[in-house]
Short mmCIF file of C-alpha atoms and ligand atoms in Angstrom, two decimals:
data_model
loop_
_atom_site.label_atom_id
_atom_site.label_comp_id
_atom_site.label_asym_id
_atom_site.label_seq_id
_atom_site.Cartn_x
_atom_site.Cartn_y
_atom_site.Cartn_z
CA THR A 99 0.00 0.00 0.00
CA GLY A 100 1.32 3.50 0.64
CA THR A 101 0.91 6.44 -1.69
CA THR A 102 1.00 6.54 -5.49
CA ARG A 103 3.15 8.97 -7.49
CA PRO A 104 0.10 11.08 -8.44
CA GLN A 105 -0.84 11.29 -4.75
CA ARG A 106 2.73 12.39 -3.86
CA LEU A 107 2.57 14.97 -6.67
CA LEU A 108 -0.75 16.29 -5.29
CA ARG A 109 0.75 16.54 -1.78
CA ALA A 110 3.66 18.57 -3.21
CA VAL A 111 1.12 20.96 -4.78
CA GLN A 112 -0.83 21.32 -1.53
CA GLU A 113 2.37 21.88 0.47
CA ARG A 114 4.18 24.22 -1.97
CA ALA A 115 1.58 26.05 -4.06
CA THR A 116 -0.80 28.86 -3.07
CA ARG A 117 -4.50 28.07 -3.45
CA GLY A 118 -5.95 29.96 -6.43
CA ASP A 119 -2.52 30.70 -7.91
CA SER A 120 -2.20 28.57 -11.07
CA GLU A 121 1.40 29.70 -11.72
CA SER A 122 2.46 28.39 -8.29
CA VAL A 123 0.69 25.06 -8.99
CA ILE A 124 2.59 24.67 -12.28
CA ALA A 125 5.89 25.60 -10.56
CA ALA A 126 5.26 23.15 -7.68
CA ILE A 127 4.67 20.24 -10.10
CA ASP A 128 7.75 21.12 -12.18
CA HIS A 129 9.84 21.32 -8.97
CA PHE A 130 8.50 17.94 -7.78
CA CYS A 131 9.27 16.31 -11.15
CA ARG A 132 12.77 17.79 -11.42
CA HIS A 133 13.87 17.25 -7.82
CA GLN A 134 11.72 14.44 -6.40
CA GLU A 135 10.16 12.11 -8.99
CA TRP A 136 9.91 12.22 -12.79
CA ALA A 137 6.28 12.16 -13.97
CA MET A 138 4.73 12.28 -17.43
CA ASN A 139 3.46 15.88 -17.40
CA VAL A 140 4.06 17.86 -20.60
CA GLY A 141 6.56 19.85 -18.50
CA ASP A 142 7.90 23.40 -18.59
CA GLU A 143 9.79 23.37 -21.91
CA LYS A 144 7.01 21.82 -24.05
CA GLY A 145 4.53 23.62 -21.77
CA PHE A 146 5.87 26.97 -22.98
CA ILE A 147 5.07 25.89 -26.59
CA LEU A 148 1.61 24.69 -25.47
CA ASP A 149 1.02 28.10 -23.84
CA SER A 150 1.92 29.96 -27.04
CA VAL A 151 -0.41 27.86 -29.20
CA VAL A 152 -3.32 28.16 -26.70
CA SER A 153 -2.79 31.93 -26.46
CA GLU A 154 -2.78 32.21 -30.27
CA VAL A 155 -6.00 30.15 -30.65
CA SER A 156 -7.70 31.65 -27.57
CA PRO A 157 -10.28 28.81 -27.67
CA GLN A 158 -13.90 29.09 -26.49
CA THR A 159 -14.12 25.28 -26.64
CA ALA A 160 -11.10 23.07 -25.90
CA LEU A 161 -10.66 19.31 -25.55
CA GLU A 162 -7.78 17.52 -23.82
CA LEU A 163 -7.27 13.78 -24.35
CA GLY A 164 -5.35 12.50 -21.32
CA THR A 165 -5.55 14.47 -18.05
CA TYR A 166 -3.09 12.52 -15.85
CA CYS A 167 -2.55 14.83 -12.82
CA GLY A 168 -3.99 17.95 -14.47
CA TYR A 169 -0.73 19.81 -15.16
CA SER A 170 -1.47 20.61 -18.82
CA THR A 171 -5.14 21.09 -17.91
CA VAL A 172 -4.07 23.94 -15.60
CA ARG A 173 -1.66 25.33 -18.25
CA ILE A 174 -4.49 25.44 -20.82
CA ALA A 175 -7.33 26.58 -18.53
CA ARG A 176 -5.35 29.52 -17.09
CA LEU A 177 -5.05 30.93 -20.64
CA LEU A 178 -8.68 30.47 -21.78
CA PRO A 179 -10.57 33.65 -22.76
CA PRO A 180 -13.70 34.70 -20.81
CA GLY A 181 -16.43 32.09 -21.42
CA GLY A 182 -13.86 29.54 -22.52
CA HIS A 183 -14.32 25.94 -21.40
CA LEU A 184 -12.04 22.88 -21.36
CA ILE A 185 -13.23 19.25 -21.38
CA THR A 186 -10.51 16.77 -20.39
CA LEU A 187 -10.93 12.99 -20.79
CA GLU A 188 -9.09 10.60 -18.45
CA PHE A 189 -9.33 6.78 -18.55
CA ASN A 190 -7.70 6.14 -15.15
CA PRO A 191 -10.03 7.02 -12.21
CA ASN A 192 -7.10 7.44 -9.80
CA TYR A 193 -5.47 9.99 -12.12
CA ALA A 194 -8.84 11.76 -12.55
CA ALA A 195 -9.33 12.01 -8.77
CA VAL A 196 -5.89 13.63 -8.32
CA ALA A 197 -6.39 15.92 -11.34
CA ARG A 198 -9.69 17.29 -9.98
CA GLN A 199 -7.88 18.31 -6.76
CA VAL A 200 -4.93 19.87 -8.63
CA ILE A 201 -7.32 21.84 -10.88
CA ALA A 202 -9.32 22.98 -7.81
CA TRP A 203 -6.11 24.02 -6.00
CA ALA A 204 -5.35 26.24 -9.00
CA GLY A 205 -8.87 27.73 -8.76
CA LEU A 206 -9.79 26.71 -12.31
CA GLU A 207 -12.57 24.19 -11.60
CA ASP A 208 -15.24 26.46 -13.12
CA MET A 209 -13.62 26.36 -16.60
CA VAL A 210 -12.75 22.66 -16.64
CA GLN A 211 -14.78 19.43 -16.82
CA VAL A 212 -12.83 16.24 -16.00
CA VAL A 213 -14.62 13.31 -17.68
CA GLU A 214 -13.72 9.73 -16.72
CA GLY A 215 -13.72 7.00 -19.35
CA ALA A 216 -12.23 5.91 -22.65
CA SER A 217 -11.82 8.66 -25.26
CA GLY A 218 -13.25 6.41 -27.99
CA ASP A 219 -16.39 5.81 -25.94
CA TRP A 220 -16.89 9.48 -25.01
CA ILE A 221 -16.09 11.35 -28.24
CA PRO A 222 -19.37 10.27 -30.00
CA HIS A 223 -21.38 11.60 -27.03
CA LEU A 224 -19.65 14.98 -26.38
CA ARG A 225 -22.09 17.00 -28.50
CA GLU A 226 -25.28 15.64 -26.89
CA HIS A 227 -23.78 15.48 -23.37
CA PHE A 228 -22.01 18.86 -23.22
CA GLY A 229 -23.77 20.84 -25.96
CA ILE A 230 -20.54 21.16 -27.93
CA GLU A 231 -20.91 22.17 -31.60
CA SER A 232 -17.21 21.79 -32.45
CA PHE A 233 -13.79 22.30 -30.80
CA ASP A 234 -11.49 25.26 -31.43
CA PHE A 235 -8.51 23.43 -29.87
CA VAL A 236 -7.59 19.78 -29.09
CA PHE A 237 -4.54 18.67 -27.03
CA LEU A 238 -3.61 15.01 -27.57
CA ASP A 239 -1.66 13.58 -24.65
CA HIS A 240 -3.27 10.26 -23.72
CA TRP A 241 -1.92 7.12 -25.41
CA LYS A 242 0.19 7.04 -28.64
CA GLU A 243 -1.94 4.21 -30.19
CA LEU A 244 -5.13 6.28 -29.83
CA TYR A 245 -4.00 9.57 -31.41
CA LEU A 246 -4.90 8.52 -34.97
CA PRO A 247 -8.16 6.62 -34.32
CA ASP A 248 -9.37 9.45 -32.05
CA ILE A 249 -8.83 12.27 -34.54
CA LYS A 250 -10.55 10.19 -37.23
CA LEU A 251 -13.45 9.76 -34.79
CA LEU A 252 -13.47 13.52 -34.08
CA GLU A 253 -13.65 14.14 -37.86
CA GLU A 254 -16.47 11.61 -38.32
CA CYS A 255 -18.45 13.10 -35.40
CA GLY A 256 -18.16 16.58 -36.95
CA LEU A 257 -16.36 17.92 -33.88
CA LEU A 258 -13.60 19.57 -35.92
CA ARG A 259 -14.26 22.73 -37.98
CA LYS A 260 -12.22 24.68 -40.55
CA GLY A 261 -9.34 26.08 -38.47
CA THR A 262 -9.53 23.74 -35.46
CA VAL A 263 -6.01 23.45 -34.04
CA LEU A 264 -4.75 20.03 -32.89
CA LEU A 265 -1.59 19.90 -30.75
CA ALA A 266 -0.06 16.48 -30.05
CA ASP A 267 2.49 15.68 -27.31
CA ASN A 268 5.14 12.91 -27.54
CA VAL A 269 5.26 12.61 -31.30
CA ILE A 270 8.96 11.56 -30.98
CA CYS A 271 9.12 10.01 -27.49
CA PRO A 272 7.33 7.65 -26.91
CA GLY A 273 6.41 8.42 -30.58
CA THR A 274 3.26 8.37 -32.70
CA PRO A 275 4.49 7.48 -36.23
CA ASP A 276 1.10 6.58 -37.74
CA TYR A 277 -0.47 9.81 -36.46
CA LEU A 278 2.43 11.92 -37.77
CA GLU A 279 2.29 10.28 -41.21
CA TYR A 280 -1.47 10.87 -41.42
CA VAL A 281 -1.57 14.57 -40.45
CA ARG A 282 1.53 15.38 -42.53
CA LYS A 283 0.22 13.63 -45.69
CA SER A 284 -3.49 14.43 -45.45
CA GLN A 285 -4.86 17.26 -47.59
CA SER A 286 -7.18 18.02 -44.67
CA TYR A 287 -4.37 19.20 -42.35
CA GLU A 288 -1.63 21.81 -42.34
CA SER A 289 1.05 20.46 -39.95
CA HIS A 290 4.11 21.92 -38.20
CA TYR A 291 6.60 20.26 -35.85
CA PHE A 292 7.89 22.10 -32.74
CA GLY A 293 11.11 20.40 -31.61
CA SER A 294 11.73 20.21 -27.88
CA HIS A 295 12.68 17.62 -25.23
CA LEU A 296 10.95 14.91 -23.22
CA GLU A 297 9.72 16.53 -20.02
CA TYR A 298 12.47 17.08 -17.41
CA THR A 299 15.06 15.22 -19.57
CA ARG A 300 17.52 15.87 -22.42
CA ALA A 301 15.87 13.24 -24.68
CA GLU A 302 14.41 14.53 -27.92
CA ASP A 303 10.65 14.99 -28.14
CA GLY A 304 8.30 17.55 -29.67
CA LEU A 305 4.79 18.77 -30.34
CA GLU A 306 3.00 18.51 -33.71
CA LYS A 307 0.54 21.34 -34.44
CA SER A 308 -2.02 20.46 -37.12
CA VAL A 309 -4.71 22.83 -38.39
CA TYR A 310 -7.83 21.09 -39.74
CA LEU A 311 -8.76 22.49 -43.16
CA GLY A 312 -12.17 20.79 -43.46
C1 7JK B 915 5.92 6.89 -19.36
C2 7JK B 915 7.00 7.50 -20.21
C3 7JK B 915 8.33 7.08 -20.09
C4 7JK B 915 9.19 7.80 -20.93
C5 7JK B 915 10.65 7.70 -21.06
O1 7JK B 915 11.14 7.68 -22.18
N1 7JK B 915 11.45 7.67 -19.94
C6 7JK B 915 12.91 7.61 -20.03
C7 7JK B 915 13.51 8.75 -19.22
N2 7JK B 915 13.05 8.69 -17.80
C8 7JK B 915 13.68 9.77 -17.01
C9 7JK B 915 11.57 8.85 -17.79
C10 7JK B 915 10.91 7.72 -18.56
S1 7JK B 915 8.31 8.92 -21.86
C11 7JK B 915 6.81 8.53 -21.13
C12 7JK B 915 5.59 9.26 -21.45
C13 7JK B 915 5.68 10.66 -21.58
C14 7JK B 915 4.52 11.40 -21.86
O2 7JK B 915 4.57 12.78 -21.99
C15 7JK B 915 3.28 10.76 -22.00
N3 7JK B 915 2.16 11.52 -22.27
C16 7JK B 915 0.98 10.91 -22.37
N4 7JK B 915 0.81 9.56 -22.24
C17 7JK B 915 1.88 8.74 -22.02
O3 7JK B 915 1.70 7.50 -21.92
C18 7JK B 915 3.20 9.36 -21.87
C19 7JK B 915 4.36 8.61 -21.60
MG1 MG B 916 2.72 13.58 -22.82
#
């Protein structure tokens, strides 16, 4: 028994960050992952790229696939415009439970909905369940094998519109070769690779930004 890594990460947030201060929550998680235990958050280096894309899109409706402990959820939600809303899907109930508390500690619970379950099961029901017409922004950070099937499902469900921006983590490490090939070859996407490093390490990784052209 004992605690899990997400529970230890949450405790670090509650001990080091100021309630309602999202910047201090982000800093506390980065400190924990650099000095205590590595964890699979997008991290500060790729997080800076994520911030710039979110700020550029300024989404009213945003979707995150893969919440984990809520680090990127907080990074995205803190930059949403007034009225903006983020839905984040998480398969693992233990991760979701920790993420809800991290998001609440940052004071962003009113702009975020953490939804538990498999992305493939939920995507066809997002419109009816949450009244979503389409997404302005999608962050893919769940499981490398699901990136491609899930964007095809988003296309089929009409949840992408001309100009929707997709941003995918880990396209080099662990790597999503089938997804990369698809978005880079498809006439329906305009893709760009942002080189960076695997969170908290010197290993190569990066983010792929793909604009849906309809
Ligand atoms: C679990 C894991 C291990 C990695 C690695 O190469 N390691 C060597 C170096 N040491 C230090 C860490 C471990 S990379 C990675 C990972 C990273 C993400 O950002 C992920 N995002 C979403 N979903 C994932 O499954 C996901 C996995
Ligand atoms: Mg990742």
